[in-house]
Coordinates of C-alpha atoms in Angstrom, one line a residue:
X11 CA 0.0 0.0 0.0
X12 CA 1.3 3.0 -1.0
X13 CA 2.5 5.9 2.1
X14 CA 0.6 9.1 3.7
X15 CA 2.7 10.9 6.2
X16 CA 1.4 14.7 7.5
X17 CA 3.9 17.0 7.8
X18 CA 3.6 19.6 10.8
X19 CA 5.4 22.5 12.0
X20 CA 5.6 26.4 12.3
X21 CA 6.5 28.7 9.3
X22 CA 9.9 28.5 9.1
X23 CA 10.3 24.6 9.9
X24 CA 11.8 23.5 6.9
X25 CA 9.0 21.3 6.2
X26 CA 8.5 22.5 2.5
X27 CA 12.7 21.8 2.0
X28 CA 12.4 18.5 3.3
X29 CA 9.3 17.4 1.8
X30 CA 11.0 18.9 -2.1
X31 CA 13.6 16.5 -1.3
X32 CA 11.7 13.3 -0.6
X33 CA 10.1 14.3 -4.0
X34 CA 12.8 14.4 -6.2
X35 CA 14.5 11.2 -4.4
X36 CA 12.3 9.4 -3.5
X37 CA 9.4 9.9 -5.9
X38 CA 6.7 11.4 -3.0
X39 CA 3.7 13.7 -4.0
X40 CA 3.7 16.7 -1.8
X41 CA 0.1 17.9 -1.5
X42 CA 0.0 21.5 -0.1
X43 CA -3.9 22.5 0.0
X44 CA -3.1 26.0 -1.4
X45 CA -1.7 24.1 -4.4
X46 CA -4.6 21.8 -4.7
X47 CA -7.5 24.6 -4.4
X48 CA -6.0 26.5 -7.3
X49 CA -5.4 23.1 -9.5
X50 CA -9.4 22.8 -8.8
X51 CA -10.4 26.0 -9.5
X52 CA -8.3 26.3 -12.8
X53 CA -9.7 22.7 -14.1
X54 CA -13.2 24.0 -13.2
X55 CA -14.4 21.4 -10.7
X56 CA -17.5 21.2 -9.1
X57 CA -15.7 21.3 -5.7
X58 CA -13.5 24.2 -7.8
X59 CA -16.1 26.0 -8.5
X60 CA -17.7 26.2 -5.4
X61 CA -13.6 26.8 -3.6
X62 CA -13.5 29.7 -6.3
X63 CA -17.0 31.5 -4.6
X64 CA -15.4 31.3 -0.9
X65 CA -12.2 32.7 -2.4
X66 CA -13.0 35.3 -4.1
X67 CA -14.8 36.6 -1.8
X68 CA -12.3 36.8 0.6
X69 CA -13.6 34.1 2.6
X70 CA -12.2 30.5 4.4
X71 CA -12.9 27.7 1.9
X72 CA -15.2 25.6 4.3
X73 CA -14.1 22.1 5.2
X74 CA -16.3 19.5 3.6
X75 CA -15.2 21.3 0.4
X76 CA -11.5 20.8 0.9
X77 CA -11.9 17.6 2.1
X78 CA -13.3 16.6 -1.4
X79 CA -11.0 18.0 -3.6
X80 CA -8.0 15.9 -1.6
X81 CA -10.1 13.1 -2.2
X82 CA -10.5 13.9 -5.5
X83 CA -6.5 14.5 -5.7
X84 CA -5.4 10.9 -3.6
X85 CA -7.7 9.3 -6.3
X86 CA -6.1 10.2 -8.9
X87 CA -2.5 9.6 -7.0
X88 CA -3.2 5.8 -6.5
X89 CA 0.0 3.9 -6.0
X90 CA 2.0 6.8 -5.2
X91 CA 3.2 8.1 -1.6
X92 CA 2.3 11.1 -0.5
X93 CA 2.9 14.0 1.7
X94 CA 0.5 16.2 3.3
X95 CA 1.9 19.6 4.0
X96 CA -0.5 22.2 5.7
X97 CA -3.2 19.8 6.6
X98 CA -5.2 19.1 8.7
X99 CA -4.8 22.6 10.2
X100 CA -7.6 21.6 12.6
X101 CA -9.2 18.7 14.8
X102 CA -12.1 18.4 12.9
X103 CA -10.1 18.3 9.6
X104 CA -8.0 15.6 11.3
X105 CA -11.3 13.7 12.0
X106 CA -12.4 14.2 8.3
X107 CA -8.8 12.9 7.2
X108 CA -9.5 9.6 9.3
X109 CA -12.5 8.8 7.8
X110 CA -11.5 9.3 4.1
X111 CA -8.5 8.0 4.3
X112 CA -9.7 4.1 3.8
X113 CA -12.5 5.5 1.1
X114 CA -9.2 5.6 -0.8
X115 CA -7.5 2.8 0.1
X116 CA -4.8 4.4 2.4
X117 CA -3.7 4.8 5.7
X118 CA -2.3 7.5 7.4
X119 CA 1.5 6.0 8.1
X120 CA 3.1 8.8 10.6
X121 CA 2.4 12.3 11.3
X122 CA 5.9 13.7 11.6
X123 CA 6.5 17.3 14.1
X124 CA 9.3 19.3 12.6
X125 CA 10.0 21.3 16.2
X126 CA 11.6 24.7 16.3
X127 CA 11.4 27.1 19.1
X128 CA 9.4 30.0 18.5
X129 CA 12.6 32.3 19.1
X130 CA 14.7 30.1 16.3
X131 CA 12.1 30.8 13.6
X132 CA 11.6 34.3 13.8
X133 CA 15.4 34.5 13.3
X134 CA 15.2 32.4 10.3
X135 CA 11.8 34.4 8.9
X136 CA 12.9 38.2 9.9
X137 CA 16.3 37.5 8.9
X138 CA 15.4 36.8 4.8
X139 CA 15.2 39.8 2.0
X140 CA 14.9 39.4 -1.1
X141 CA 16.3 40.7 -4.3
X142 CA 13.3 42.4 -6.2
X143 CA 14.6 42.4 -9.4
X144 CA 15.5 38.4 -9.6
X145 CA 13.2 37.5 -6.4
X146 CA 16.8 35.4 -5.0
X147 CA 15.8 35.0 -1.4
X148 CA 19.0 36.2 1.3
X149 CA 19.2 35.8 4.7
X150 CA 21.5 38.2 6.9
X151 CA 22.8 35.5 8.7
X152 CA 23.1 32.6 7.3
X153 CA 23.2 33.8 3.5
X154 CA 23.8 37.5 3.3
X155 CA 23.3 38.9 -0.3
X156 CA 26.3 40.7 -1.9
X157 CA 27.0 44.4 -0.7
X158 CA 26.1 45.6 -4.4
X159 CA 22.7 44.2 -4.5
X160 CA 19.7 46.2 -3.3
X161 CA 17.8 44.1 -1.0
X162 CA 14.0 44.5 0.7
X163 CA 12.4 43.3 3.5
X164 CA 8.8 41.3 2.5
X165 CA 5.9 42.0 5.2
X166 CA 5.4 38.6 5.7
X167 CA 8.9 38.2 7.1
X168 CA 8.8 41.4 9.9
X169 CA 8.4 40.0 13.1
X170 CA 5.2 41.3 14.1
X171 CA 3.7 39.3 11.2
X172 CA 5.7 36.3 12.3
X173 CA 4.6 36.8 15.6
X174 CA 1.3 36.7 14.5
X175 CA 1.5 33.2 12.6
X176 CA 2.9 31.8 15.2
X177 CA 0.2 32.7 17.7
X178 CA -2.2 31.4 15.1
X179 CA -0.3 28.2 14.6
X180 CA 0.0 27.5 18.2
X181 CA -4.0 27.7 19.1
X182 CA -4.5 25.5 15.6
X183 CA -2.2 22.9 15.8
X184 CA -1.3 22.1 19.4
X185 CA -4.7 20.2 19.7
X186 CA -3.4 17.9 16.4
X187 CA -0.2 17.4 17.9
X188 CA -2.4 15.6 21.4
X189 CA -4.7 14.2 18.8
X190 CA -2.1 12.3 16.7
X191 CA -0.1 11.6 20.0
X192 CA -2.9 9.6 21.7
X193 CA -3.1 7.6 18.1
X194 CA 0.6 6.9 18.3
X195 CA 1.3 8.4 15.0
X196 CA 3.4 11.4 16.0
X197 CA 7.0 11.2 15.5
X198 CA 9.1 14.4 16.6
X199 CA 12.2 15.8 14.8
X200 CA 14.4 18.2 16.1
X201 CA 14.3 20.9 13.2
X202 CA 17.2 23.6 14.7
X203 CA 19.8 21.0 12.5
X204 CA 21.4 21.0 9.5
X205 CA 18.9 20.9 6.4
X206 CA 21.1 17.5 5.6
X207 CA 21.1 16.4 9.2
X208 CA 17.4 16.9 9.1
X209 CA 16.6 14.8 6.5
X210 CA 18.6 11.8 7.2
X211 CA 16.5 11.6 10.7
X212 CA 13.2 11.9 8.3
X213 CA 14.6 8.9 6.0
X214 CA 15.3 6.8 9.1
X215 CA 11.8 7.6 11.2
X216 CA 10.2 7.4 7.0
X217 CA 11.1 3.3 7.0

C-alpha cells in the first residue's frame, strides 16, 4: 500500500525543503492545500467552483469542500506516496482525514513534528530579503546577499507578522499534535539541525 505521512510545524520549519527532497529522491507527492484549491479551480471542478465562490470573496474555503477536492486528488494519485503539507490545520479536519482515508485505500502511516522554538524561527523568517529584481531569497545571517545588490524586507517576514503566525499556529495545531499523540502516530524531529542532518532523521523515522 502505497505511504501518507502529514507533515507539521511552524512557518519557518523547513518542512517544505524536506518534503521537495523526498520528491525528487524518493518519488513522493507533496500535496500543499493552497496548491490543490487552485489546480481545482483552474480545471473548473464542481468542488472548484464552489472553492473559487469562498475565495473570491475573501472568505475560508469551508471544510467538507476541501476535504473533497483531496479526495479527489489521492484518487487520482493511487499507488503513489504522499505527503501532506498544511493539513489538517484543525481537529475536525484531522477527523475528516480519518475517515477518508480508507475510502481511498490508504492509511495514514506517521504524522511527523518538525519542532523549532518560537525564538529560532523568527530568526530564520525576519532574517530573509529578497532581491526584487530576480526574487533570490538572502538571509542576513546565514546567506547574506552581496554588498552591491539592493535588498528589501517582504511583510510577511517582519516579526510582528511572524509573531502573529505563530500565535495562530500555536492555538490551531497544538490540539493535532495531542490528537495524533494519543493515536501513536506522532513522530518528533528536532528541526534547529542541519537541512542534511534533518533529513537523514526523516529517511530513518520514514522506514
Amino acid at each position: 500500500m502505497a505511504k501518507t505521512y502529514i507533515f507539521l510545524g511552524p512557518p519557518g520549519a523547513g518542512k517544505g525543503t524536506q518534503a521537495q527532497r523526498l520528491v525528487e529522491e524518493k518519488g513522493f507527492v507533496q500535496i500543499s492545500t493552497g496548491d490543490i484549491l487552485r489546480e481545482a479551480v483552474k480545471k473548473g471542478t464542481e468542488l472548484g467552483k464552489k472553492a473559487k465562490e469562498y475565495m473570491e470573496a475573501g472568505k475560508l474555503v469551508p471544510d467538507d469542500i476541501i476535504i473533497g477536492i483531496i479526495k479527489e486528488k489521492l484518487k487520482e494519485l493511487e499507488g503513489k506516496d504522499i505527503i501532506l503539507d498544511g493539513f489538517p490545520r484543525t481537529i475536525p479536519q484531522a477527523e475528516a482525514l480519518d475517515k477518508m482515508l480508507p475510502e481511498v485505500g490508504r492509511k495514514l502511516d506517521g504524522v511527523i513534528l518538525f519542532d523549532v522554538p518560537d525564538e529560532e524561527v523568527i530568526k530564520r523568517l525576519s532574517g530573509r530579503r529578497v532581491d526584487p529584481k530576480t526574487g533570490k531569497v538572502y538571509h542576513i545571517i546565514f546567506n547574506p546577499p552581496p554588498p552591491e545588490i539592493e535588498v528589501i524586507q517582504r511583510d510577511d517576514d517582519k516579526e510582528e507578522v511572524i509573531r502573529k503566525r505563530l500565535e495562530v499556529y500555536h492555538s490551531q495545531t497544538a490540539p493535532l499534535i495531542e490528537y495524533y499523540k494519543k493515536q501513536n502516530k506522532l513522530q518528533v524531529i528536532d528541526a534547529t539541525r542541519s537541512p542534511d542532518e534533518v533529513y537523514t532523521e526523516l529517511l530513518s523515522v520514514l522506514k
